[in-house]
mmCIF file of C-alpha atoms in Angstrom:
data_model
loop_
_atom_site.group_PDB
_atom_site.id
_atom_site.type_symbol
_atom_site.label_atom_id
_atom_site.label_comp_id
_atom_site.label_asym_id
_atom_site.label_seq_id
_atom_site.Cartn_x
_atom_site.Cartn_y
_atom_site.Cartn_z
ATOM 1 C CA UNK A 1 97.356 160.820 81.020
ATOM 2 C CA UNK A 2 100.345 161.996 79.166
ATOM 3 C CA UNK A 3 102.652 161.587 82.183
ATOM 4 C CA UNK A 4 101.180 158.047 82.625
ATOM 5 C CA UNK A 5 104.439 155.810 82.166
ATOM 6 C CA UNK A 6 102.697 152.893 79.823
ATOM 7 C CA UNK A 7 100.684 153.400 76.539
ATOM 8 C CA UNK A 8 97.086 152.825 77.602
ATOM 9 C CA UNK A 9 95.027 150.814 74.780
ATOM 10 C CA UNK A 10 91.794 151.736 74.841
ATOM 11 C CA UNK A 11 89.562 148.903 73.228
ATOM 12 C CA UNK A 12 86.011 146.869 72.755
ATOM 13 C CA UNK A 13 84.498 144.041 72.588
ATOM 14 C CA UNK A 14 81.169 142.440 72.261
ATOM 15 C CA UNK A 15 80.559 140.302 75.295
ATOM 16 C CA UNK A 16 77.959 138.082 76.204
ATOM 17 C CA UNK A 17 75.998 140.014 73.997
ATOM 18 C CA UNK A 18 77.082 143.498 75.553
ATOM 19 C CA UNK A 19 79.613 146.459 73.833
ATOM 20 C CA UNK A 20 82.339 146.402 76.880
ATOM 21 C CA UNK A 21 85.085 149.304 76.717
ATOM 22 C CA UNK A 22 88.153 148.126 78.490
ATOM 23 C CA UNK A 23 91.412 149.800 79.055
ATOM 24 C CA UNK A 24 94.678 147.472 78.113
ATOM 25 C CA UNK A 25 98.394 148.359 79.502
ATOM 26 C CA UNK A 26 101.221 146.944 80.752
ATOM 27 C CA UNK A 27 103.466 144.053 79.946
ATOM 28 C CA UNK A 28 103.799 140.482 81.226
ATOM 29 C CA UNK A 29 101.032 137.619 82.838
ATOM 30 C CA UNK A 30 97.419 138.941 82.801
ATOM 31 C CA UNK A 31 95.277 140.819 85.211
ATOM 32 C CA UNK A 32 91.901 141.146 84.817
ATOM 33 C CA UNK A 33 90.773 144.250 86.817
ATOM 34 C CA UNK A 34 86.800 144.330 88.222
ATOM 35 C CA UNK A 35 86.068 147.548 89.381
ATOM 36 C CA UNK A 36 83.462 148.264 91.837
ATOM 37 C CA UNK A 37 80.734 151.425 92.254
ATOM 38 C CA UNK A 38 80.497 154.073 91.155
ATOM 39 C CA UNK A 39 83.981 153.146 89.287
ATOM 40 C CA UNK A 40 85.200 152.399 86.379
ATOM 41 C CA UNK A 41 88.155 150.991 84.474
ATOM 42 C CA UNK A 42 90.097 154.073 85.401
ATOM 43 C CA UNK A 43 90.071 152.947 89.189
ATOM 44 C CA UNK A 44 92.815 150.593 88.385
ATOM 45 C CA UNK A 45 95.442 153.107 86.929
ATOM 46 C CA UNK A 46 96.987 153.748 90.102
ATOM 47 C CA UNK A 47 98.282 149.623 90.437
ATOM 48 C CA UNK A 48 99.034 150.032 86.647
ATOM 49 C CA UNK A 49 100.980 153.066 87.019
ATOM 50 C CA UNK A 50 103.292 150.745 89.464
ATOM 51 C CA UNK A 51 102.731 147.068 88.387
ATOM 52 C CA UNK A 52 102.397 147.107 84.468
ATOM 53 C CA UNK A 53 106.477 146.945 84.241
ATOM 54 C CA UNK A 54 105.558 143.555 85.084
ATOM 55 C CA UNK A 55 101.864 142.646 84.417
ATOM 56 C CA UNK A 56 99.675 143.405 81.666
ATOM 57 C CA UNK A 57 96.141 144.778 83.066
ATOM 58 C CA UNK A 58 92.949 144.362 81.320
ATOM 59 C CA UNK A 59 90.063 146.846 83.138
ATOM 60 C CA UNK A 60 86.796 146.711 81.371
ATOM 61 C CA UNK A 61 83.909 149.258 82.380
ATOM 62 C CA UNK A 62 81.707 146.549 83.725
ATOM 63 C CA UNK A 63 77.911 146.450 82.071
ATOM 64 C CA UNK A 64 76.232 149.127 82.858
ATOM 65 C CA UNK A 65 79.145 151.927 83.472
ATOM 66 C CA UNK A 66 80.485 154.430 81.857
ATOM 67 C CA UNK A 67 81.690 153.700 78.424
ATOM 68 C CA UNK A 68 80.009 150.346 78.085
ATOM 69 C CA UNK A 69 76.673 149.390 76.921
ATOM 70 C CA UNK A 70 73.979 149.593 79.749
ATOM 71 C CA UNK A 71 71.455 147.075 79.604
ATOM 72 C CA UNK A 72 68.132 146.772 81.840
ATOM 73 C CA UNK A 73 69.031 143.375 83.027
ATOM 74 C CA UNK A 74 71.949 140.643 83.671
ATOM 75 C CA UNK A 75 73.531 142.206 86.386
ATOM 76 C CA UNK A 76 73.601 138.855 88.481
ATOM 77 C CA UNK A 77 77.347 137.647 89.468
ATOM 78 C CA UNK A 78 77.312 134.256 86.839
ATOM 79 C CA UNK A 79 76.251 136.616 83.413
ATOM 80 C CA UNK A 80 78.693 139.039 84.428
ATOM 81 C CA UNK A 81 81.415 136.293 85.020
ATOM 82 C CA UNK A 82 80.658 135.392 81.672
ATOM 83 C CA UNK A 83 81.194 138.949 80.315
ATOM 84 C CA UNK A 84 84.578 138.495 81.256
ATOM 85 C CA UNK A 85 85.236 135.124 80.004
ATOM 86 C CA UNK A 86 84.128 136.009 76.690
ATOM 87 C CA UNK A 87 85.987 139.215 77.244
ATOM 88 C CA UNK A 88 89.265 136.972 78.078
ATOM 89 C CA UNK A 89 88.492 134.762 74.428
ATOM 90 C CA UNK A 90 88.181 137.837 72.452
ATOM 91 C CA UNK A 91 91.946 139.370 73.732
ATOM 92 C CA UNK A 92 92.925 134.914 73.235
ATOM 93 C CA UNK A 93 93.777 134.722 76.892
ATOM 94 C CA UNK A 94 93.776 131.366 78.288
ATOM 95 C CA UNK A 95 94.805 132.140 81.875
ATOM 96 C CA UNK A 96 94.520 135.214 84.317
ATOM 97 C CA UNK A 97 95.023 136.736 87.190
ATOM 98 C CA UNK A 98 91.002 138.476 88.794
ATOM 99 C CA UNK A 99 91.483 141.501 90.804
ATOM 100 C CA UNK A 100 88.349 142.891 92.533
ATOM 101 C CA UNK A 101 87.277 145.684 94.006
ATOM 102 C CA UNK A 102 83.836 146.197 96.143
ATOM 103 C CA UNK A 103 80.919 145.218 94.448
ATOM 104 C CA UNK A 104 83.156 144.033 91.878
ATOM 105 C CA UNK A 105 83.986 141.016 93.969
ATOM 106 C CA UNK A 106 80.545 139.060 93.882
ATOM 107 C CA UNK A 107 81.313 138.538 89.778
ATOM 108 C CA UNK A 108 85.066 138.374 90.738
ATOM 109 C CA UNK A 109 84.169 134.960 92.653
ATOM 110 C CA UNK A 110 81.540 133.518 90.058
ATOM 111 C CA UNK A 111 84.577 134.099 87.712
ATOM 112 C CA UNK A 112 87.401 132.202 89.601
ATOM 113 C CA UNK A 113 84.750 129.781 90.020
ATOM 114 C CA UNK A 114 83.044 129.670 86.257
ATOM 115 C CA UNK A 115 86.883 129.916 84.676
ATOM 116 C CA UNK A 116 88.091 126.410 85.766
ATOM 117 C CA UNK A 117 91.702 125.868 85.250
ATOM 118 C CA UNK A 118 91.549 129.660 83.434
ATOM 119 C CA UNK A 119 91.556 131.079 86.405
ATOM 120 C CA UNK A 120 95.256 131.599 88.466
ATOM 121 C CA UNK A 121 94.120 133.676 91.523
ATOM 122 C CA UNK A 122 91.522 135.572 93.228
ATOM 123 C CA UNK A 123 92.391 138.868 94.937
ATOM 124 C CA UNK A 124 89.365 140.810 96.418
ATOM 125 C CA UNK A 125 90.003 144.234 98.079
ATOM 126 C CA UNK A 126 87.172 146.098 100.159
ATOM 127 C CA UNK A 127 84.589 143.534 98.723
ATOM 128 C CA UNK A 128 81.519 142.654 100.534
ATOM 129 C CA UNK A 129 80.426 139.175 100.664
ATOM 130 C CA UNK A 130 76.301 138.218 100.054
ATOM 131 C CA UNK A 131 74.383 134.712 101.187
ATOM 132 C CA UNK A 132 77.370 132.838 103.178
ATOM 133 C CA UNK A 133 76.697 131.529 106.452
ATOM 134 C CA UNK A 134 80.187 131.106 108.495
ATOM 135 C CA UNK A 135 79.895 131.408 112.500
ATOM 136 C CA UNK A 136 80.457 135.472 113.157
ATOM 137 C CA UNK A 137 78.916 136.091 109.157
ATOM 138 C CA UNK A 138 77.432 139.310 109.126
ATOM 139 C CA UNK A 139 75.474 140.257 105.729
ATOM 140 C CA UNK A 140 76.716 143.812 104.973
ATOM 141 C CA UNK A 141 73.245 145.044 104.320
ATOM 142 C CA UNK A 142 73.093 145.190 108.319
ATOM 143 C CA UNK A 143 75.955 147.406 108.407
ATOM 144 C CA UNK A 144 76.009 149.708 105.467
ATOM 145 C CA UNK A 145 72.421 152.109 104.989
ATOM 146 C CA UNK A 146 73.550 152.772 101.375
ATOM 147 C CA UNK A 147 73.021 148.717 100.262
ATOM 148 C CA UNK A 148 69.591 149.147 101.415
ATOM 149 C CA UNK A 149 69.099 152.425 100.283
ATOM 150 C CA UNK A 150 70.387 151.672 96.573
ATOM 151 C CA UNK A 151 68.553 148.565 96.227
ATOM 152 C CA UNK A 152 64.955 150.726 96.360
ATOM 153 C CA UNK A 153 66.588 151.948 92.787
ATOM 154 C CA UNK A 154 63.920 154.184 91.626
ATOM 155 C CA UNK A 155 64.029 156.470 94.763
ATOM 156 C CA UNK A 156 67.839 156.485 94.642
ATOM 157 C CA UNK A 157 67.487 157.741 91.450
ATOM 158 C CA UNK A 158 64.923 160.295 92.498
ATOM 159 C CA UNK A 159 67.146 161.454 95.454
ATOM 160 C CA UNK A 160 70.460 161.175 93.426
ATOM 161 C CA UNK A 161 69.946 163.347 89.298
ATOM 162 C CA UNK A 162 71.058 166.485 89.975
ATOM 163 C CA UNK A 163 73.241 166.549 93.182
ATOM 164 C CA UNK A 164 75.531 163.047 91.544
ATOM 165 C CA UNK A 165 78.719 165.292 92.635
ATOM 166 C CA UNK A 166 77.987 166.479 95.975
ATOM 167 C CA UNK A 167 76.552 162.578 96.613
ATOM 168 C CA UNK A 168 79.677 160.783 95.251
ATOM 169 C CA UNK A 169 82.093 163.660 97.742
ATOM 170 C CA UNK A 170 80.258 161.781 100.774
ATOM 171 C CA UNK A 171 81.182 158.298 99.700
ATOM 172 C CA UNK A 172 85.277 159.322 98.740
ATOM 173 C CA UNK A 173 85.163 160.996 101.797
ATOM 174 C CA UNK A 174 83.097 159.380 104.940
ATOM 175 C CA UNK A 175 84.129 155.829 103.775
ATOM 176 C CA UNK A 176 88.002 156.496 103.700
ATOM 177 C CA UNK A 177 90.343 156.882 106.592
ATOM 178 C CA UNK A 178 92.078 160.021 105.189
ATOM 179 C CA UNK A 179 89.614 162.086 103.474
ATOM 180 C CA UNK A 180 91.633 163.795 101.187
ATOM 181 C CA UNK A 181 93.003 160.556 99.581
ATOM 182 C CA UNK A 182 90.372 160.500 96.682
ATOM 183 C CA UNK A 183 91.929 163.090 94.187
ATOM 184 C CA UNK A 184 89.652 165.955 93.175
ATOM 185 C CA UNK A 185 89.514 165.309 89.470
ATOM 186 C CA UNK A 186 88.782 161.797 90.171
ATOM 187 C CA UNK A 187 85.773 162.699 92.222
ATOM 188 C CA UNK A 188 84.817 164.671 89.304
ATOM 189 C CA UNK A 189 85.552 162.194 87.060
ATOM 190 C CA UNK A 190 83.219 159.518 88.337
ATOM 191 C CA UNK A 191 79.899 162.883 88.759
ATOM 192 C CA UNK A 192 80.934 163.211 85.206
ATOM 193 C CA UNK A 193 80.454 159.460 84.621
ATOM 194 C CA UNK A 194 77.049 159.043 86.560
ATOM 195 C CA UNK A 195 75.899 161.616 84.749
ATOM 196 C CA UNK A 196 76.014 160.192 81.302
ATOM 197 C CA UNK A 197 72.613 159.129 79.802
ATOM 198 C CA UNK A 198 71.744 155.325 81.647
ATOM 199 C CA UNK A 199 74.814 155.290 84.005
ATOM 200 C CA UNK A 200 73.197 156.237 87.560
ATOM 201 C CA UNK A 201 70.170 153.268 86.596
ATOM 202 C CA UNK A 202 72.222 150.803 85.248
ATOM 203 C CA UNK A 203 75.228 150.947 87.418
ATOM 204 C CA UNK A 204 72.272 150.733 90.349
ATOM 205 C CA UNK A 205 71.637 147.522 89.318
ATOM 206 C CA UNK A 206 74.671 146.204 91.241
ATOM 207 C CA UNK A 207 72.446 146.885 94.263
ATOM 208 C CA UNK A 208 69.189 145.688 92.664
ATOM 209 C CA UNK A 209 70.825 142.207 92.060
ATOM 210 C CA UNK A 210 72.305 141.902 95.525
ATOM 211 C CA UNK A 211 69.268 139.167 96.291
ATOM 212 C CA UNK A 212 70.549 137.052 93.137
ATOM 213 C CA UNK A 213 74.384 137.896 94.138
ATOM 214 C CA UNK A 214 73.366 136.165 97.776
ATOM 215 C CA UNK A 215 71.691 133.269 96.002
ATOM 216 C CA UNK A 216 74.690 132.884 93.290
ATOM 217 C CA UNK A 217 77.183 132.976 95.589
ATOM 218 C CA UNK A 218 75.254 130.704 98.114
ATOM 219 C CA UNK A 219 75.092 128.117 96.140
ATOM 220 C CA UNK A 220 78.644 128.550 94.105
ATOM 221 C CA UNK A 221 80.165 128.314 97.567
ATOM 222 C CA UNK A 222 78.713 125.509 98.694
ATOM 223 C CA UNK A 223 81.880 123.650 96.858
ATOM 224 C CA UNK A 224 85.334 124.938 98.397
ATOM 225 C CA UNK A 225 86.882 127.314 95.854
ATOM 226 C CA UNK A 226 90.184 125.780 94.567
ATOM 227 C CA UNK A 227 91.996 129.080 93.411
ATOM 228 C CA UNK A 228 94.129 130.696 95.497
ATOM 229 C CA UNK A 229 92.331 133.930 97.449
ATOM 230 C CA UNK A 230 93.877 137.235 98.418
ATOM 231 C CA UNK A 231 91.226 139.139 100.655
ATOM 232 C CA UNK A 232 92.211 142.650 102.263
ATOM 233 C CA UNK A 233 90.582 145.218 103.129
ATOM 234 C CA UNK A 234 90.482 148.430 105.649
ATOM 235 C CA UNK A 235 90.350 148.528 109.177
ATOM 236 C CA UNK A 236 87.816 151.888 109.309
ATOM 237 C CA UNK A 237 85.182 149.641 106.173
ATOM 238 C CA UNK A 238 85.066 146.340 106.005
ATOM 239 C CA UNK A 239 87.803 145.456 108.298
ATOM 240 C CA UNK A 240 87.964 141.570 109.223
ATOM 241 C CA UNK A 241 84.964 140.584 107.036
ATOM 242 C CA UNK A 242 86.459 140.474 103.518
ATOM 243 C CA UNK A 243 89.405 138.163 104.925
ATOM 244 C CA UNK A 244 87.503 135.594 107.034
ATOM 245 C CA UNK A 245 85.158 135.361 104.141
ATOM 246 C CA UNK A 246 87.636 134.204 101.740
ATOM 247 C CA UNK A 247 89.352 131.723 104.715
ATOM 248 C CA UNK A 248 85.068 130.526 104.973
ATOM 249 C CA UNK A 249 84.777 129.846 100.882
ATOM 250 C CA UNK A 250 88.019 128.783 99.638
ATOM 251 C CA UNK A 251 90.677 126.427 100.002
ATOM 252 C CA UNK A 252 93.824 128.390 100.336
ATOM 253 C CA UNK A 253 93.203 132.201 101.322
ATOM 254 C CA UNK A 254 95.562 135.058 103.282
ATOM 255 C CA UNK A 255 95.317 138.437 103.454
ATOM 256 C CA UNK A 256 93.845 140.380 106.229
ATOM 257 C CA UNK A 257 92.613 144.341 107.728
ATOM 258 C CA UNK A 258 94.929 147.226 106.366
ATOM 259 C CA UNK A 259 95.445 149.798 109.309
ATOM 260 C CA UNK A 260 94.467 153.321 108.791
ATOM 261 C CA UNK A 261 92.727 152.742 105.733
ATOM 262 C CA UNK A 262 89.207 152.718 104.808
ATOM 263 C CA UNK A 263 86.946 151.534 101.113
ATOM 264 C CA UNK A 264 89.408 153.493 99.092
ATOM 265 C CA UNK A 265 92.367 150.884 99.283
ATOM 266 C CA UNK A 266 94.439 151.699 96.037
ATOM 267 C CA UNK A 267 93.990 155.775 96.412
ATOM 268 C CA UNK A 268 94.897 155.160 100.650
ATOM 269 C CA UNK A 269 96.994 152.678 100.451
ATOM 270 C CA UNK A 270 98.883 151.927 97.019
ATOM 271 C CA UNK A 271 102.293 150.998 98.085
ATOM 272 C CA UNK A 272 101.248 148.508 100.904
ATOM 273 C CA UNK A 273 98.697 146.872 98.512
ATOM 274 C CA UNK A 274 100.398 146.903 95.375
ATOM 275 C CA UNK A 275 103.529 144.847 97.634
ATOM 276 C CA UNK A 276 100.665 142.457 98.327
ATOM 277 C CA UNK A 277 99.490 141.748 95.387
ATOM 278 C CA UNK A 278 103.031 141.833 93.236
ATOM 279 C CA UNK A 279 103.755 138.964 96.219
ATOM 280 C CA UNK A 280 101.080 136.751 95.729
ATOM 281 C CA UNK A 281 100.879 136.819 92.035
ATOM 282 C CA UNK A 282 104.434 135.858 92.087
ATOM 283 C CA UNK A 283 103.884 132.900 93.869
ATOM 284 C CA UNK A 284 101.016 131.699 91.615
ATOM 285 C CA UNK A 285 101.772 131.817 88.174
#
């Protein structure tokens, strides 16, 4: 990263009882940065490497991912919200900006919810949403085979050690628009990553829990959420079901479908979605 235009601070803290690596850079009003799977902190250096002139970003490896501990349990949406609020006391942050990616968004909204007043805005990109009930709701285990298939965690597992590589090149590839968009040594990056002792069963676990995201979010939602909502997300993945989520759970949402774009949003799409967000966190400060 020597060509990366901001010193990256690479830090930890003990969370909720949990070690959690994070990644610090930039300068101005917080973002805190929830990557989704098979990520990791480093997901979020392409918005940094354009935004942190005028935000400071805070991406922690969630539990259970690469540099941070991985534990055999707490991978519901409310202990992982609180991960990040204790994450938020130990850096003496009072209020924040939550940026979410994929399965990053269930904790993303337990968080905005959890936070109170901490909490400025909500931005979910490419993030599926578990146990609403909206007319046209569509839970995305109907539509995606790999939910399913990850949630039976000890056969992934089985199917996955040893071929993590050729595995992850389906996902950066089939699930994006343009193919290519995924960088090479990021692909790598992330095989390296699963293949660290713990990763591929703990960061699994964000499937496992999907029954106790459903429930969590169920019944969180069953108040309107009061923080502003950005929901976007690609016309070839989850197209209109990330946006009229957010328009079903919270008071004041926008957003929308990005065209020619698929999962990948910040590799596919940077410039459109970084405009987006630099917008709306503008208006809420």
């Amino acid at each position: 990263m020597s060509d990366f235009p901001y010193p990256i601070e690479h830090k930890r803290a003990l969370c909720n009882g949990v070690n959690i690596h994070y990644i610090k850079s930039g300068s101005g009003p917080v973002i805190l940065s929830i990557h989704g799977w098979p990520e990791s902190s480093r997901e979020y250096l392409p918005i940094i490497k354009r935004l942190g002139d005028q935000y400071t970003f805070i991406s922690p490896d969630l539990r259970g991912f690469a540099d941070s501990d991985k534990p055999f349990g707490g991978y519901e949406p409310n202990t992982m919200a609180q991960d990040m609020i204790d994450l938020m006391d130990a850096e003496g942050i009072e209020r924040f900006h939550i940026l979410s990616h994929d399965l990053g968004g269930p904790a993303s909204v337990a968080l905005a919810y959890l936070a109170g007043d901490r909490a400025i805005s909500l931005s979910t990109i490419e993030t599926p949403f578990f146990g609403l009930e909206y007319p046209g709701y569509v839970d995305p285990r109907v539509t995606y085979w790999h939910l399913t298939f990850h949630m039976n965690m000890d056969v992934a597992r089985f199917l996955i050690e040893g071929r993590e590589e050729r595995y992850l090149k389906h996902f950066f590839r089939d699930f994006a628009y343009n193919p290519a968009a995924m960088p090479e040594e990021e692909v790598k990056a992330y095989a390296a990553q699963m293949m660290q002792p713990g990763n591929l069963r703990s960061s699994l676990n964000l499937y496992g829990y999907i029954p106790q995201m459903a429930e969590q979010t169920a019944e969180l939602t069953k108040k309107k959420l009061k923080v502003p909502m950005l929901a976007w997300a690609g016309r070839s993945s989850f197209a209109e079901h990330c946006f009229e989520s957010a328009k079903a759970i919270a008071v004041s949402a926008r957003g929308g479908v990005i065209e020619e774009c698929g999962h990948w949003v910040f590799q596919e799409k940077p410039d459109f979605i970084c405009d987006e967000l630099s917008k709306f966190w503008a208006e809420h400060r």
